[in-house]
mmCIF file of C-alpha atoms in Angstrom:
data_model
loop_
_atom_site.group_PDB
_atom_site.id
_atom_site.type_symbol
_atom_site.label_atom_id
_atom_site.label_comp_id
_atom_site.label_asym_id
_atom_site.label_seq_id
_atom_site.Cartn_x
_atom_site.Cartn_y
_atom_site.Cartn_z
ATOM 1 C CA MET A 14 23.767 -5.186 20.021
ATOM 2 C CA ASP A 15 22.836 -8.894 19.980
ATOM 3 C CA HIS A 16 19.231 -9.653 19.082
ATOM 4 C CA PHE A 17 17.096 -12.803 19.513
ATOM 5 C CA VAL A 18 17.266 -14.926 16.463
ATOM 6 C CA TRP A 19 13.969 -16.762 15.367
ATOM 7 C CA ASN A 20 14.336 -19.633 12.941
ATOM 8 C CA VAL A 21 11.577 -22.097 13.714
ATOM 9 C CA ASP A 22 10.499 -24.565 11.079
ATOM 10 C CA PRO A 23 6.928 -23.776 9.858
ATOM 11 C CA VAL A 24 6.279 -27.439 9.987
ATOM 12 C CA LEU A 25 5.227 -28.584 13.389
ATOM 13 C CA ILE A 26 5.049 -32.450 12.748
ATOM 14 C CA SER A 27 6.211 -34.504 9.834
ATOM 15 C CA PHE A 28 5.378 -38.145 9.784
ATOM 16 C CA MET A 29 5.300 -40.622 6.829
ATOM 17 C CA GLY A 30 4.836 -37.783 4.354
ATOM 18 C CA LEU A 31 2.033 -36.100 6.437
ATOM 19 C CA LYS A 32 2.933 -32.602 7.537
ATOM 20 C CA VAL A 33 1.126 -30.536 10.072
ATOM 21 C CA HIS A 34 2.144 -26.880 9.902
ATOM 22 C CA TRP A 35 2.216 -24.422 12.791
ATOM 23 C CA TYR A 36 -0.156 -22.107 10.943
ATOM 24 C CA GLY A 37 -2.708 -24.889 10.537
ATOM 25 C CA ALA A 38 -2.441 -26.025 14.116
ATOM 26 C CA LEU A 39 -2.751 -22.607 15.573
ATOM 27 C CA PHE A 40 -5.612 -21.727 13.249
ATOM 28 C CA ALA A 41 -7.413 -24.810 14.380
ATOM 29 C CA THR A 42 -6.715 -23.684 18.028
ATOM 30 C CA ALA A 43 -8.132 -20.317 17.280
ATOM 31 C CA ILE A 44 -11.312 -21.786 16.017
ATOM 32 C CA ALA A 45 -11.532 -24.122 18.954
ATOM 33 C CA CYS A 46 -11.057 -21.375 21.497
ATOM 34 C CA GLY A 47 -13.451 -19.133 19.769
ATOM 35 C CA PHE A 48 -16.150 -21.972 19.784
ATOM 36 C CA GLN A 49 -15.587 -22.546 23.479
ATOM 37 C CA VAL A 50 -16.052 -18.813 24.318
ATOM 38 C CA MET A 51 -19.316 -18.847 22.269
ATOM 39 C CA LYS A 52 -20.362 -22.064 24.074
ATOM 40 C CA ARG A 53 -19.845 -20.451 27.510
ATOM 41 C CA ILE A 54 -21.959 -17.409 26.406
ATOM 42 C CA TYR A 55 -24.725 -19.567 24.982
ATOM 43 C CA ILE A 56 -24.962 -21.610 28.159
ATOM 44 C CA LYS A 57 -24.915 -18.403 30.362
ATOM 45 C CA GLU A 58 -27.713 -16.920 28.385
ATOM 46 C CA LYS A 59 -29.717 -20.093 27.785
ATOM 47 C CA LEU A 60 -29.316 -20.131 24.127
ATOM 48 C CA PRO A 61 -29.403 -23.283 21.874
ATOM 49 C CA VAL A 62 -25.935 -24.494 22.048
ATOM 50 C CA GLU A 63 -26.585 -27.110 19.435
ATOM 51 C CA SER A 64 -26.932 -24.371 16.860
ATOM 52 C CA LEU A 65 -23.221 -23.454 17.356
ATOM 53 C CA ASP A 66 -22.110 -26.214 15.076
ATOM 54 C CA ASN A 67 -23.795 -24.407 12.195
ATOM 55 C CA LEU A 68 -22.478 -21.145 13.312
ATOM 56 C CA LEU A 69 -18.877 -22.609 13.396
ATOM 57 C CA MET A 70 -19.318 -24.005 9.821
ATOM 58 C CA TYR A 71 -20.678 -20.747 8.406
ATOM 59 C CA CYS A 72 -17.975 -18.633 10.092
ATOM 60 C CA VAL A 73 -14.986 -20.767 9.048
ATOM 61 C CA ILE A 74 -16.243 -20.743 5.405
ATOM 62 C CA GLY A 75 -16.925 -16.975 5.626
ATOM 63 C CA ILE A 76 -13.559 -16.165 7.168
ATOM 64 C CA ILE A 77 -11.457 -18.297 4.764
ATOM 65 C CA VAL A 78 -13.305 -17.065 1.592
ATOM 66 C CA GLY A 79 -13.370 -13.384 2.803
ATOM 67 C CA ALA A 80 -9.828 -13.286 3.860
ATOM 68 C CA ARG A 81 -8.624 -14.992 0.650
ATOM 69 C CA LEU A 82 -10.609 -12.589 -1.752
ATOM 70 C CA ALA A 83 -9.534 -9.513 0.308
ATOM 71 C CA HIS A 84 -5.888 -10.487 0.004
ATOM 72 C CA CYS A 85 -6.253 -11.072 -3.761
ATOM 73 C CA ILE A 86 -8.154 -7.887 -4.331
ATOM 74 C CA PHE A 87 -6.487 -5.348 -2.003
ATOM 75 C CA TYR A 88 -2.875 -6.589 -1.527
ATOM 76 C CA ASP A 89 -1.764 -8.071 -4.837
ATOM 77 C CA PRO A 90 -4.463 -7.396 -7.398
ATOM 78 C CA ALA A 91 -2.148 -7.221 -10.464
ATOM 79 C CA TYR A 92 -0.918 -10.737 -9.898
ATOM 80 C CA TYR A 93 -4.216 -12.411 -9.105
ATOM 81 C CA PHE A 94 -6.077 -10.649 -11.899
ATOM 82 C CA SER A 95 -3.446 -11.853 -14.390
ATOM 83 C CA ASN A 96 -3.543 -15.490 -12.773
ATOM 84 C CA PRO A 97 -7.264 -15.904 -11.613
ATOM 85 C CA LEU A 98 -6.872 -19.628 -10.882
ATOM 86 C CA LYS A 99 -4.173 -18.692 -8.244
ATOM 87 C CA ILE A 100 -7.020 -17.213 -6.167
ATOM 88 C CA PHE A 101 -8.024 -20.724 -5.255
ATOM 89 C CA ALA A 102 -4.401 -21.672 -4.220
ATOM 90 C CA ILE A 103 -4.921 -20.947 -0.580
ATOM 91 C CA TRP A 104 -2.197 -23.337 0.447
ATOM 92 C CA GLU A 105 0.413 -20.873 -1.088
ATOM 93 C CA GLY A 106 -0.619 -18.346 1.599
ATOM 94 C CA GLY A 107 -2.316 -15.052 1.517
ATOM 95 C CA LEU A 108 -5.190 -14.255 3.892
ATOM 96 C CA ALA A 109 -6.276 -10.619 4.864
ATOM 97 C CA SER A 110 -7.769 -10.167 8.248
ATOM 98 C CA HIS A 111 -10.130 -7.400 7.108
ATOM 99 C CA GLY A 112 -11.703 -9.671 4.461
ATOM 100 C CA GLY A 113 -12.005 -12.451 7.131
ATOM 101 C CA GLY A 114 -13.831 -9.997 9.477
ATOM 102 C CA LEU A 115 -16.363 -9.157 6.691
ATOM 103 C CA GLY A 116 -16.692 -12.860 5.804
ATOM 104 C CA ALA A 117 -17.624 -13.667 9.450
ATOM 105 C CA ILE A 118 -20.092 -10.863 9.606
ATOM 106 C CA LEU A 119 -21.890 -12.175 6.417
ATOM 107 C CA ALA A 120 -21.832 -15.708 7.876
ATOM 108 C CA LEU A 121 -23.325 -14.505 11.067
ATOM 109 C CA TYR A 122 -26.138 -12.623 9.190
ATOM 110 C CA TYR A 123 -26.917 -15.872 7.358
ATOM 111 C CA TYR A 124 -26.962 -17.749 10.727
ATOM 112 C CA ARG A 125 -29.042 -15.014 12.311
ATOM 113 C CA ARG A 126 -31.777 -15.384 9.608
ATOM 114 C CA LYS A 127 -32.043 -19.175 10.201
ATOM 115 C CA MET A 128 -32.107 -18.667 14.049
ATOM 116 C CA ASP A 129 -34.354 -15.562 14.108
ATOM 117 C CA MET A 130 -32.024 -13.829 16.649
ATOM 118 C CA PRO A 131 -31.065 -10.105 16.822
ATOM 119 C CA PHE A 132 -28.017 -9.429 14.476
ATOM 120 C CA LEU A 133 -26.281 -6.806 16.729
ATOM 121 C CA PHE A 134 -26.895 -9.015 19.756
ATOM 122 C CA LEU A 135 -24.987 -11.920 18.055
ATOM 123 C CA LEU A 136 -22.258 -9.563 16.792
ATOM 124 C CA ASP A 137 -21.623 -8.340 20.374
ATOM 125 C CA ARG A 138 -21.050 -11.924 21.516
ATOM 126 C CA LEU A 139 -19.039 -13.028 18.417
ATOM 127 C CA ALA A 140 -16.702 -10.043 18.935
ATOM 128 C CA ILE A 141 -15.474 -11.547 22.114
ATOM 129 C CA ALA A 142 -14.556 -14.789 20.471
ATOM 130 C CA THR A 143 -13.034 -13.070 17.494
ATOM 131 C CA ALA A 144 -10.530 -11.259 19.577
ATOM 132 C CA ILE A 145 -9.032 -14.538 20.999
ATOM 133 C CA PHE A 146 -9.173 -15.964 17.521
ATOM 134 C CA GLY A 147 -7.054 -13.120 16.335
ATOM 135 C CA PHE A 148 -4.424 -13.733 18.976
ATOM 136 C CA PHE A 149 -3.742 -17.262 17.766
ATOM 137 C CA VAL A 150 -3.719 -16.273 14.179
ATOM 138 C CA ARG A 151 -1.075 -13.703 14.797
ATOM 139 C CA MET A 152 0.914 -16.177 16.748
ATOM 140 C CA ALA A 153 0.711 -18.500 13.671
ATOM 141 C CA ASN A 154 2.132 -15.574 11.592
ATOM 142 C CA PHE A 155 4.980 -15.372 13.988
ATOM 143 C CA MET A 156 5.749 -19.108 13.763
ATOM 144 C CA ASN A 157 5.678 -18.667 9.991
ATOM 145 C CA SER A 158 8.038 -15.649 10.132
ATOM 146 C CA GLU A 159 5.500 -13.663 8.122
ATOM 147 C CA ILE A 160 3.912 -10.212 8.325
ATOM 148 C CA LEU A 161 7.191 -8.709 9.309
ATOM 149 C CA GLY A 162 7.993 -5.543 11.120
ATOM 150 C CA LEU A 163 10.362 -2.860 9.945
ATOM 151 C CA PRO A 164 14.176 -3.121 10.604
ATOM 152 C CA SER A 165 14.902 -1.768 14.079
ATOM 153 C CA ASN A 166 17.587 -1.763 16.745
ATOM 154 C CA VAL A 167 15.109 -1.591 19.654
ATOM 155 C CA PRO A 168 16.284 -4.106 22.347
ATOM 156 C CA TRP A 169 13.376 -6.539 21.770
ATOM 157 C CA ALA A 170 13.894 -6.699 18.064
ATOM 158 C CA ILE A 171 13.983 -10.137 16.447
ATOM 159 C CA VAL A 172 16.031 -11.434 13.599
ATOM 160 C CA PHE A 173 13.748 -13.683 11.410
ATOM 161 C CA GLU A 174 16.519 -15.721 9.989
ATOM 162 C CA ARG A 175 14.355 -17.532 7.510
ATOM 163 C CA VAL A 176 13.827 -14.084 5.864
ATOM 164 C CA ASP A 177 17.012 -12.091 6.498
ATOM 165 C CA MET A 178 19.575 -11.157 9.192
ATOM 166 C CA LEU A 179 18.017 -7.816 9.907
ATOM 167 C CA PRO A 180 16.684 -7.176 13.564
ATOM 168 C CA ARG A 181 12.953 -6.158 13.102
ATOM 169 C CA HIS A 182 10.056 -5.155 15.235
ATOM 170 C CA PRO A 183 8.082 -8.365 16.181
ATOM 171 C CA ALA A 184 4.923 -6.878 14.686
ATOM 172 C CA GLN A 185 3.026 -10.166 14.865
ATOM 173 C CA LEU A 186 3.692 -10.257 18.616
ATOM 174 C CA TYR A 187 2.465 -6.665 19.074
ATOM 175 C CA GLU A 188 -0.787 -7.507 17.338
ATOM 176 C CA ALA A 189 -1.159 -10.850 19.294
ATOM 177 C CA VAL A 190 -0.674 -9.257 22.662
ATOM 178 C CA ALA A 191 -3.078 -6.402 21.674
ATOM 179 C CA TYR A 192 -5.731 -8.924 20.739
ATOM 180 C CA LEU A 193 -5.225 -10.892 23.803
ATOM 181 C CA LEU A 194 -5.628 -7.816 25.981
ATOM 182 C CA ILE A 195 -8.793 -6.821 23.945
ATOM 183 C CA PHE A 196 -10.231 -10.199 24.525
ATOM 184 C CA ILE A 197 -9.743 -10.018 28.293
ATOM 185 C CA GLY A 198 -11.202 -6.440 28.316
ATOM 186 C CA LEU A 199 -14.232 -7.334 26.279
ATOM 187 C CA TRP A 200 -14.842 -10.475 28.409
ATOM 188 C CA ALA A 201 -14.736 -8.344 31.610
ATOM 189 C CA VAL A 202 -17.030 -5.776 29.963
ATOM 190 C CA TYR A 203 -19.508 -8.505 28.947
ATOM 191 C CA LYS A 204 -19.390 -10.219 32.426
ATOM 192 C CA TYR A 205 -19.323 -7.265 34.768
ATOM 193 C CA THR A 206 -21.120 -4.302 32.990
ATOM 194 C CA GLU A 207 -24.352 -3.520 31.544
ATOM 195 C CA MET A 208 -22.990 -2.780 28.092
ATOM 196 C CA LYS A 209 -24.200 -6.147 26.837
ATOM 197 C CA GLN A 210 -27.701 -4.802 27.212
ATOM 198 C CA LYS A 211 -27.018 -2.047 24.574
ATOM 199 C CA GLU A 212 -27.013 -3.978 21.223
ATOM 200 C CA GLY A 213 -23.990 -3.048 19.039
ATOM 201 C CA ALA A 214 -21.915 -1.426 21.794
ATOM 202 C CA ILE A 215 -19.639 -4.360 22.490
ATOM 203 C CA PHE A 216 -19.128 -4.913 18.891
ATOM 204 C CA GLY A 217 -18.519 -1.237 18.405
ATOM 205 C CA LEU A 218 -15.880 -1.274 21.131
ATOM 206 C CA PHE A 219 -14.339 -4.307 19.606
ATOM 207 C CA LEU A 220 -13.917 -2.538 16.281
ATOM 208 C CA VAL A 221 -12.496 0.614 17.795
ATOM 209 C CA LEU A 222 -9.894 -1.298 19.863
ATOM 210 C CA VAL A 223 -8.952 -3.887 17.207
ATOM 211 C CA PHE A 224 -8.570 -1.388 14.353
ATOM 212 C CA SER A 225 -6.995 1.324 16.371
ATOM 213 C CA ALA A 226 -4.299 -1.188 17.446
ATOM 214 C CA ARG A 227 -3.991 -2.493 13.828
ATOM 215 C CA PHE A 228 -3.709 1.183 12.492
ATOM 216 C CA ALA A 229 -0.988 2.018 14.985
ATOM 217 C CA ILE A 230 1.080 -1.200 14.598
ATOM 218 C CA GLU A 231 0.979 -0.808 10.739
ATOM 219 C CA PHE A 232 3.453 2.005 11.255
ATOM 220 C CA VAL A 233 6.164 -0.457 12.284
ATOM 221 C CA LYS A 234 5.153 -3.140 9.666
ATOM 222 C CA VAL A 235 6.536 -3.861 6.281
ATOM 223 C CA LYS A 236 3.870 -2.746 3.695
ATOM 224 C CA GLN A 237 2.255 -5.830 2.205
ATOM 225 C CA ALA A 238 0.790 -4.252 -0.877
ATOM 226 C CA ALA A 239 3.437 -3.206 -3.415
ATOM 227 C CA TYR A 240 1.302 -0.257 -4.819
ATOM 228 C CA ALA A 241 1.268 1.192 -1.265
ATOM 229 C CA GLU A 242 5.083 1.746 -1.193
ATOM 230 C CA GLY A 243 4.966 5.435 -1.919
ATOM 231 C CA MET A 244 1.895 6.049 0.246
ATOM 232 C CA THR A 245 1.955 7.620 3.768
ATOM 233 C CA LEU A 246 -0.602 5.072 4.970
ATOM 234 C CA SER A 247 -0.467 1.311 4.279
ATOM 235 C CA ALA A 248 -3.211 -0.577 2.600
ATOM 236 C CA GLY A 249 -4.044 -2.172 6.019
ATOM 237 C CA GLN A 250 -4.512 1.362 7.512
ATOM 238 C CA TRP A 251 -6.745 2.487 4.772
ATOM 239 C CA LEU A 252 -8.882 -0.679 5.170
ATOM 240 C CA SER A 253 -9.018 -0.028 8.925
ATOM 241 C CA VAL A 254 -10.575 3.386 8.616
ATOM 242 C CA PRO A 255 -14.156 2.231 7.626
ATOM 243 C CA PHE A 256 -14.140 -0.393 10.402
ATOM 244 C CA LEU A 257 -13.006 2.394 12.886
ATOM 245 C CA ILE A 258 -15.840 4.737 11.787
ATOM 246 C CA VAL A 259 -18.430 2.029 12.119
ATOM 247 C CA GLY A 260 -17.068 1.039 15.540
ATOM 248 C CA VAL A 261 -17.408 4.639 16.955
ATOM 249 C CA VAL A 262 -20.989 4.913 15.453
ATOM 250 C CA LEU A 263 -22.073 1.555 16.966
ATOM 251 C CA LEU A 264 -20.406 2.416 20.368
ATOM 252 C CA VAL A 265 -22.035 5.791 20.810
ATOM 253 C CA MET A 266 -25.495 5.260 19.230
ATOM 254 C CA PRO A 267 -26.980 3.291 22.045
ATOM 255 C CA TYR A 268 -26.007 6.003 24.518
ATOM 256 C CA LEU A 269 -27.165 8.818 22.255
ATOM 257 C CA HIS A 270 -30.463 6.960 21.781
ATOM 258 C CA LYS A 271 -30.994 6.703 25.523
ATOM 259 C CA LYS A 272 -30.215 10.516 25.963
ATOM 260 C CA VAL A 273 -32.680 11.425 23.267
ATOM 261 C CA LYS A 274 -35.383 9.282 24.923
ATOM 262 C CA ALA A 275 -34.602 10.911 28.317
#
């Protein structure tokens, strides 16, 4: 069976020694799209749009620092503990989405203290922007031929020629499509339902959907942490479990609270 062969150069543009990589371009697009989603929400709810510049700065720093530290600690600790200066070599690659999520949450908490706004209220809104952010980041991984799926002969398998000649599950595209659908769903929930009035519910739904998708797709992904090779579950799946539990709690608590009051 012939399979689609993927061999795109990670460099998008190269001009006079200056290189723009697909990953950087799509990461910037992710930030820009997330910012526009938050801007629309702030305008709709008559919130101070000018404060979004600070939120953007805090979140970008939180995402990068959190994602980098999580990668170093959870995916290749032996290497980075032996070479601690390599932790700062972000240009060599290595960002973990779980850590990026935690970094964004901490950044939002810092922003919330300055703005004196409810934390869960902000998390509900940021969750929508984060879903579209995740879509573009996984597309960047696809352009880089990284975060590979397991070898497979399914009709839609892709040969990542920059890595090897084995047809593989396009795991990056699975996640990208999942996050795009989650974004559309969350936006519809925010716009057309009363769930946004229940603080924490949309963020809880986001956590349940995103990390359920992540948990399922990990079964067809190459394990990124060497120490997880002999384990039934991957490092990504183990890291997803706490987020799933928190998501379920946040999703059901507002409804349980309402039932108790009634």
